[in-house]
XYZ file of C-alpha atoms in Angstrom:
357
model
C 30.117 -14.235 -22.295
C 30.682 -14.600 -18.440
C 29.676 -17.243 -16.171
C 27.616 -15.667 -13.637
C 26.959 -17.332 -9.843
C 24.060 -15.906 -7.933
C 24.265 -14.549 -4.692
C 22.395 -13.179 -1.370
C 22.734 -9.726 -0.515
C 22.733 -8.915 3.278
C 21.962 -5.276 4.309
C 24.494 -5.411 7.028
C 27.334 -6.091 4.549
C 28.508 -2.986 3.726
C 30.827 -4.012 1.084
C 27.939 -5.451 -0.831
C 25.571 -3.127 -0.024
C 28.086 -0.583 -1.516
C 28.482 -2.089 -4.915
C 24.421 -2.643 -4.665
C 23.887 0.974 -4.586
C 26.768 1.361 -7.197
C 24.770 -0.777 -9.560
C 21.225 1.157 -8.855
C 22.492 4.223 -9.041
C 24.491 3.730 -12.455
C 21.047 2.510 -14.004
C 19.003 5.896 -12.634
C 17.787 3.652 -9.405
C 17.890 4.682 -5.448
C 17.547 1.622 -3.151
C 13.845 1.421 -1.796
C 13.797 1.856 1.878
C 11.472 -0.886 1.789
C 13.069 -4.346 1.219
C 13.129 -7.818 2.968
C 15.484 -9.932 0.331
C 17.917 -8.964 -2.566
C 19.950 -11.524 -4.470
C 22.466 -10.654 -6.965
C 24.330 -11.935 -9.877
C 28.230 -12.065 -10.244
C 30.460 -12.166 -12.775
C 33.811 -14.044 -12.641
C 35.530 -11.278 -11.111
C 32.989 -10.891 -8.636
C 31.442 -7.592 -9.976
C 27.680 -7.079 -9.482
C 25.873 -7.496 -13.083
C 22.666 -7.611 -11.999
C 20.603 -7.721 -8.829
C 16.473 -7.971 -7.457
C 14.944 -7.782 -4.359
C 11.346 -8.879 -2.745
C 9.380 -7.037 -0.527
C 6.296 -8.971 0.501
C 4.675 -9.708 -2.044
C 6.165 -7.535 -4.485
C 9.665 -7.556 -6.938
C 11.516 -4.214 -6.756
C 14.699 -2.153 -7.201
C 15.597 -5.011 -10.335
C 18.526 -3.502 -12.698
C 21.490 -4.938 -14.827
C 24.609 -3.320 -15.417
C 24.610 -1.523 -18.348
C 28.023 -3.242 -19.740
C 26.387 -6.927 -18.991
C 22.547 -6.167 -20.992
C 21.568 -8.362 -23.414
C 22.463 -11.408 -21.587
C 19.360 -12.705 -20.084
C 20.521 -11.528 -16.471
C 17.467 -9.709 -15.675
C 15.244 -13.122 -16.726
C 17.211 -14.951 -13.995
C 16.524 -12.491 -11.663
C 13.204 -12.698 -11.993
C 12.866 -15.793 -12.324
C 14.732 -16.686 -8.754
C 12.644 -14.017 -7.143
C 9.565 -15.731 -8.312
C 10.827 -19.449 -6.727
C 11.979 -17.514 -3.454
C 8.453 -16.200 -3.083
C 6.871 -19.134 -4.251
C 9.044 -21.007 -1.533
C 7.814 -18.646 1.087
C 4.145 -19.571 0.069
C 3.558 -16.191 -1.621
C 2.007 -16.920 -5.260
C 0.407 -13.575 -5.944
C 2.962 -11.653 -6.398
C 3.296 -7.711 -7.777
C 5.343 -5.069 -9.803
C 5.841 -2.034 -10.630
C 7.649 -0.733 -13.934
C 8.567 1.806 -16.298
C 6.457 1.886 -19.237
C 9.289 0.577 -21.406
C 9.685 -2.387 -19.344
C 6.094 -3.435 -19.346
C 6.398 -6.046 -22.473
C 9.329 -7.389 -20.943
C 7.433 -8.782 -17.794
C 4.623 -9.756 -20.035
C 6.503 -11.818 -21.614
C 7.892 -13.357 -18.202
C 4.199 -13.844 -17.261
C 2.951 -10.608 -15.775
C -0.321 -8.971 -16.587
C -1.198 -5.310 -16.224
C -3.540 -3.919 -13.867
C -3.171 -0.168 -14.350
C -0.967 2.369 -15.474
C -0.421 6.067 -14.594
C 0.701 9.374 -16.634
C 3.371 7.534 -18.915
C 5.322 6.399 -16.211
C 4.176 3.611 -13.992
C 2.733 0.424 -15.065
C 1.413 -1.734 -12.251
C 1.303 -5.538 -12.699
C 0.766 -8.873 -10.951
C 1.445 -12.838 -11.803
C -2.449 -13.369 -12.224
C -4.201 -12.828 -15.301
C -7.789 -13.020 -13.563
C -5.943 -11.759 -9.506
C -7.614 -8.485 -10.468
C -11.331 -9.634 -11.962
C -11.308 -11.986 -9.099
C -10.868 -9.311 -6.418
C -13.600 -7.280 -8.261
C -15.676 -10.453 -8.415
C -15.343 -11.399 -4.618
C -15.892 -7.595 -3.711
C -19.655 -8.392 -5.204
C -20.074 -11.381 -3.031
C -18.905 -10.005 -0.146
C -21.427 -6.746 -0.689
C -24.839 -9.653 -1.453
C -23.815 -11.437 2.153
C -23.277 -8.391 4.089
C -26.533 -6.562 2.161
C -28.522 -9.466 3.982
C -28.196 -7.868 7.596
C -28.085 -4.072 6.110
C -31.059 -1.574 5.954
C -29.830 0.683 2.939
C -30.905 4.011 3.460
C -33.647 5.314 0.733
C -33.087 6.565 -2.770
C -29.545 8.047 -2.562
C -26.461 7.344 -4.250
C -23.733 4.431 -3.236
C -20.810 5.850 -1.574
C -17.233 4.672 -0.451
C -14.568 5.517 1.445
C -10.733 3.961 1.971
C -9.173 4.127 5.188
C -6.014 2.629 6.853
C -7.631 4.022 10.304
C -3.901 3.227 12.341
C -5.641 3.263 14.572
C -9.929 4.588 14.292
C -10.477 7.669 15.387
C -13.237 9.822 15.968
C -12.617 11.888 13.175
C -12.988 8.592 11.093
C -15.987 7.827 12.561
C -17.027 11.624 11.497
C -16.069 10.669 7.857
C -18.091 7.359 8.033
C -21.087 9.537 9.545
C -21.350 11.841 6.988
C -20.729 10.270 4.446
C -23.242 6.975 5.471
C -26.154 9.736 6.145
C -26.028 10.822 2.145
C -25.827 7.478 0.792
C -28.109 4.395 0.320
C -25.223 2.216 0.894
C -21.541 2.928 2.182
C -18.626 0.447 0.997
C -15.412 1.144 3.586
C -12.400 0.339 2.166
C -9.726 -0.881 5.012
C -6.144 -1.384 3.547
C -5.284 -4.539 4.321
C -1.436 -4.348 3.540
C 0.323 -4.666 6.902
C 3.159 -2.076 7.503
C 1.322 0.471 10.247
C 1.959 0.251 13.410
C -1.110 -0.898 14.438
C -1.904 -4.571 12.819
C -4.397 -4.858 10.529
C -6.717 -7.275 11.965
C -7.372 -4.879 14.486
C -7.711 -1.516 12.217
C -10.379 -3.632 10.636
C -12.048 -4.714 14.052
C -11.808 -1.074 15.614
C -13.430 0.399 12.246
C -16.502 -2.167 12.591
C -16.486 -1.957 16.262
C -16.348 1.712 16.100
C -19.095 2.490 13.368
C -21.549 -0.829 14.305
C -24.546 1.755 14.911
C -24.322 2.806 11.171
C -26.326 0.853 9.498
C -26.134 0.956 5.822
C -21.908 -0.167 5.678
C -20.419 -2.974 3.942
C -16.667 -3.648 4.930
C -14.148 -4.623 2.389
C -10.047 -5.640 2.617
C -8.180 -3.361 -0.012
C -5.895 -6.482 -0.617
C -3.170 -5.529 -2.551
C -4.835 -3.491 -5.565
C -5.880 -0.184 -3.345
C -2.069 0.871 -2.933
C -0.151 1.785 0.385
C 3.413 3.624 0.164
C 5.134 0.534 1.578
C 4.152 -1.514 -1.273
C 4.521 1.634 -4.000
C 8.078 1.950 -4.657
C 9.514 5.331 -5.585
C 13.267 3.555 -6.245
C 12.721 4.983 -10.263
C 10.577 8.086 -9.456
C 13.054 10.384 -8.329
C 11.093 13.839 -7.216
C 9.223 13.401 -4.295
C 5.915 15.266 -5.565
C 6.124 12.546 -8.867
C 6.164 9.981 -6.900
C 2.734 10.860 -4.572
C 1.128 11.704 -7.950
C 2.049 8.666 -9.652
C 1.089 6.603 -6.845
C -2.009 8.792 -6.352
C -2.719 8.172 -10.012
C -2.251 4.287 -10.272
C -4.581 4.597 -7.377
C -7.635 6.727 -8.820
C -7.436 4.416 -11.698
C -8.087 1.186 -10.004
C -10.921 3.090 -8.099
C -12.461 3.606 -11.059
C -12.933 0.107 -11.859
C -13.401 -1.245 -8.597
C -16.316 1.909 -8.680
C -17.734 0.189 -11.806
C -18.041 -3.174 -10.924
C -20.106 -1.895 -7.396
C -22.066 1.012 -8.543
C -19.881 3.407 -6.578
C -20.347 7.176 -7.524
C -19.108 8.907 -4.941
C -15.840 8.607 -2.868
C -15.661 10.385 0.472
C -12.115 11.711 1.662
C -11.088 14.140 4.548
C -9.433 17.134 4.471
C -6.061 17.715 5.016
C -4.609 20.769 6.244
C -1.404 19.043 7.209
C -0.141 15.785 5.471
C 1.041 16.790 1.934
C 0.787 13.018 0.877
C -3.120 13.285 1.627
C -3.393 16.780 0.485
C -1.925 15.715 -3.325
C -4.159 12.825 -3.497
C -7.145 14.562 -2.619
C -6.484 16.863 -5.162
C -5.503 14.089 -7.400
C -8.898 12.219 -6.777
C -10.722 15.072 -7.398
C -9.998 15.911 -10.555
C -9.393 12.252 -11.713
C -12.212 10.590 -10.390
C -15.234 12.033 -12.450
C -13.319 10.541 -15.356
C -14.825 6.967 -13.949
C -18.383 8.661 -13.126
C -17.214 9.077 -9.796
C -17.362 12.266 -7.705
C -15.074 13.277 -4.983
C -16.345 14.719 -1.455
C -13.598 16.527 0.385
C -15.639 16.173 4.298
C -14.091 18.871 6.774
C -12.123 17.308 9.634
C -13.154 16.685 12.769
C -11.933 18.537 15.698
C -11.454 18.540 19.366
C -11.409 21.913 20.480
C -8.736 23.909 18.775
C -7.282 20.430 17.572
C -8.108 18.533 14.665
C -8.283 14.471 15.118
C -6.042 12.352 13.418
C -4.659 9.413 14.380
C -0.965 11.026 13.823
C -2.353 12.424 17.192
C -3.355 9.618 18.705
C -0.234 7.597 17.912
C 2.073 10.332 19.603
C -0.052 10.362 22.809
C 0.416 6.975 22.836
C 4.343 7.357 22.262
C 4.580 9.746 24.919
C 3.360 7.490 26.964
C -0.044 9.138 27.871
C -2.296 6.569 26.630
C -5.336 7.728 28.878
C -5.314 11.112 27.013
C -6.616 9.819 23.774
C -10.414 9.788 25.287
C -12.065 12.210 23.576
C -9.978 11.367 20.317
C -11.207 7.764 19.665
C -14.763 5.823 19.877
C -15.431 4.111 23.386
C -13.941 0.892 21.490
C -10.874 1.879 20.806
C -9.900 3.441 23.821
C -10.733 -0.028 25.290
C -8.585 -1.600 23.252
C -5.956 0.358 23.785
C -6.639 0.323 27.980
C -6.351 -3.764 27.627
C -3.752 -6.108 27.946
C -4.587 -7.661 24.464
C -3.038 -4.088 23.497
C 0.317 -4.085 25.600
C 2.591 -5.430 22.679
C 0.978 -2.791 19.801
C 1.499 0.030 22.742
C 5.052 -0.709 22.892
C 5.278 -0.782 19.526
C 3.930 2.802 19.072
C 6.286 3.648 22.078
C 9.422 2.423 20.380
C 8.613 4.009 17.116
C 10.716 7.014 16.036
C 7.731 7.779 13.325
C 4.549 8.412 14.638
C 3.675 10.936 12.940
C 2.379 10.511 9.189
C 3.480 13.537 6.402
């Protein structure tokens, strides 16, 4: 058996990077475009046996070379991701896997929260992360209720947003789908990789809808999924992977739905972004499974234009910032106007993706 050292991977190394993508590639694996730190593990001739990477909070893109298995490598892989992330004060930490795999990180200390059509299993370091989340999403609901005037005999709604940034045609959504429910439970994911941050989606969203009465505001965290943190490295069609995510997705909904009386989840419809489009389709025909119904709400428009904030973000990128009145509440235009802005501006102006698909 070889000695094996362990070693970082930098992505501007090209010679490393090479044999990384050797190594994924061999074991059925494209590189995730979404990575911040990959070790990996030599042997004495300085081949790459096995390698794992972190981003956020989450371990991805882990594989051993098929001519080194059954050698523990994998186990030390995971096991120095966990102490990097640990050392970088992240202690909830994330995974996805093949269903095959799922014992193995069970056995490393991983619990499952959901799985999806016999290929995905999601799982995280925490055997109560998940209940606690749920349980937390009740308290925050009884504190919030206290300044609330629910709205008559009608069902309890919810809607998820990532609102980069609010729009009008959000506030539409949020409208609608307050005025048919007793009580509305907006969903803001929380997982930062927009362009605009997230502590100000979440301001601009209460801001924007404070006349509604009947809304209780809620973090996703990391259980309500975003495709930075859902890694298609080991999904390799492109329509799998938005139905797989989709999937994992609808069935943590269901639970979260459960444990607040939701039964009825509010989307918009979309004409143009096939990721939306699948999961809306997805949603609908998954959701009654959980005693929840879907409601596909017609999108907003602005003339001949419908309002998204794909919209928004390239006026903003073009450099015409003044020209999203008429596309956003008064509150976010004035947040974009201010100086508080300039830095998440630039940001948008720099971008070469604006535009969401």
């Amino acid at each position: 058996m070889s000695e094996y050292h362990l070693s970082r991977i930098f992505y501007n190394d090209r010679r490393e990077m090479k044999k990384l993508d050797a190594l994924l590639a061999q074991e059925g694996i494209e590189r995730d475009a979404n990575l911040h730190y990959t070790i990996g593990l030599y042997d004495d001739d300085y081949h790459l046996a096995a390698t794992g990477s972190c981003f956020a909070n989450t371990l991805r893109c882990m594989a051993v070379d098929s001519s080194h298995q059954g050698e523990g490598l994998l186990n030390q892989i995971v096991s120095h991701l966990i102490q990097y992330e640990f050392e970088q004060n992240i202690t909830s930490l994330f995974l996805y896997t093949k269903y095959d795999k799922a014992l193995f990180f069970r056995d490393l200390g991983f619990y499952e929260i959901a799985r999806a059509d016999g290929k995905v299993v999601f799982m995280e370091n925490r055997r109560n992360g998940f209940s606690s989340y749920l349980e937390n999403l009740k308290k925050e609901t009884a504190v919030q209720l206290e300044a609330l005037s629910p709205a008559g005999n009608l069902p309890v709604g919810a809607v998820v947003m990532n609102a980069n940034p609010f729009t009008l045609g959000h506030l539409h959504l949020l409208a609608t789908a307050a005025a048919a429910c007793s009580l509305l439970h907006v969903f803001v994911v929380s997982e930062d990789a927009s362009l605009v941050p997230f502590d100000v989606r979440f301001r601009l969203v209460k801001e924007g809808s404070s006349h509604l009465k009947n809304l209780v505001f809620h973090q996703t965290g990391s259980y309500l999924i975003s495709n930075a943190t859902f890694p298609s490295y080991f999904l390799k069609e492109k329509d799998v992977v938005i139905r797989t995510h989709a999937k994992l997705d609808t069935a943590i909904f269901g639970r979260i739905s459960q444990t607040l009386g939701i039964t009825v989840r509010y989307v918009g419809e979309e004409p143009s972004s096939q990721v939306t489009g699948i999961y809306n389709e997805i949603m609908e025909a998954d959701l009654p499974a959980s005693g929840v119904a879907c409601r596909i709400i017609p999108r907003k428009t602005a003339g001949p234009e419908i309002i998204s904030a794909s919209t928004v973000r390239e006026r903003i990128h073009s450099g015409d910032t003044e020209s999203i009145r008429g596309l956003v509440p008064e509150t976010t235009l004035n947040y974009f106007l201010s100086d508080e802005a300039a830095d998440v501006v630039e940001k948008i102006r720099q971008s070469d993706e604006v535009r969401h698909y």
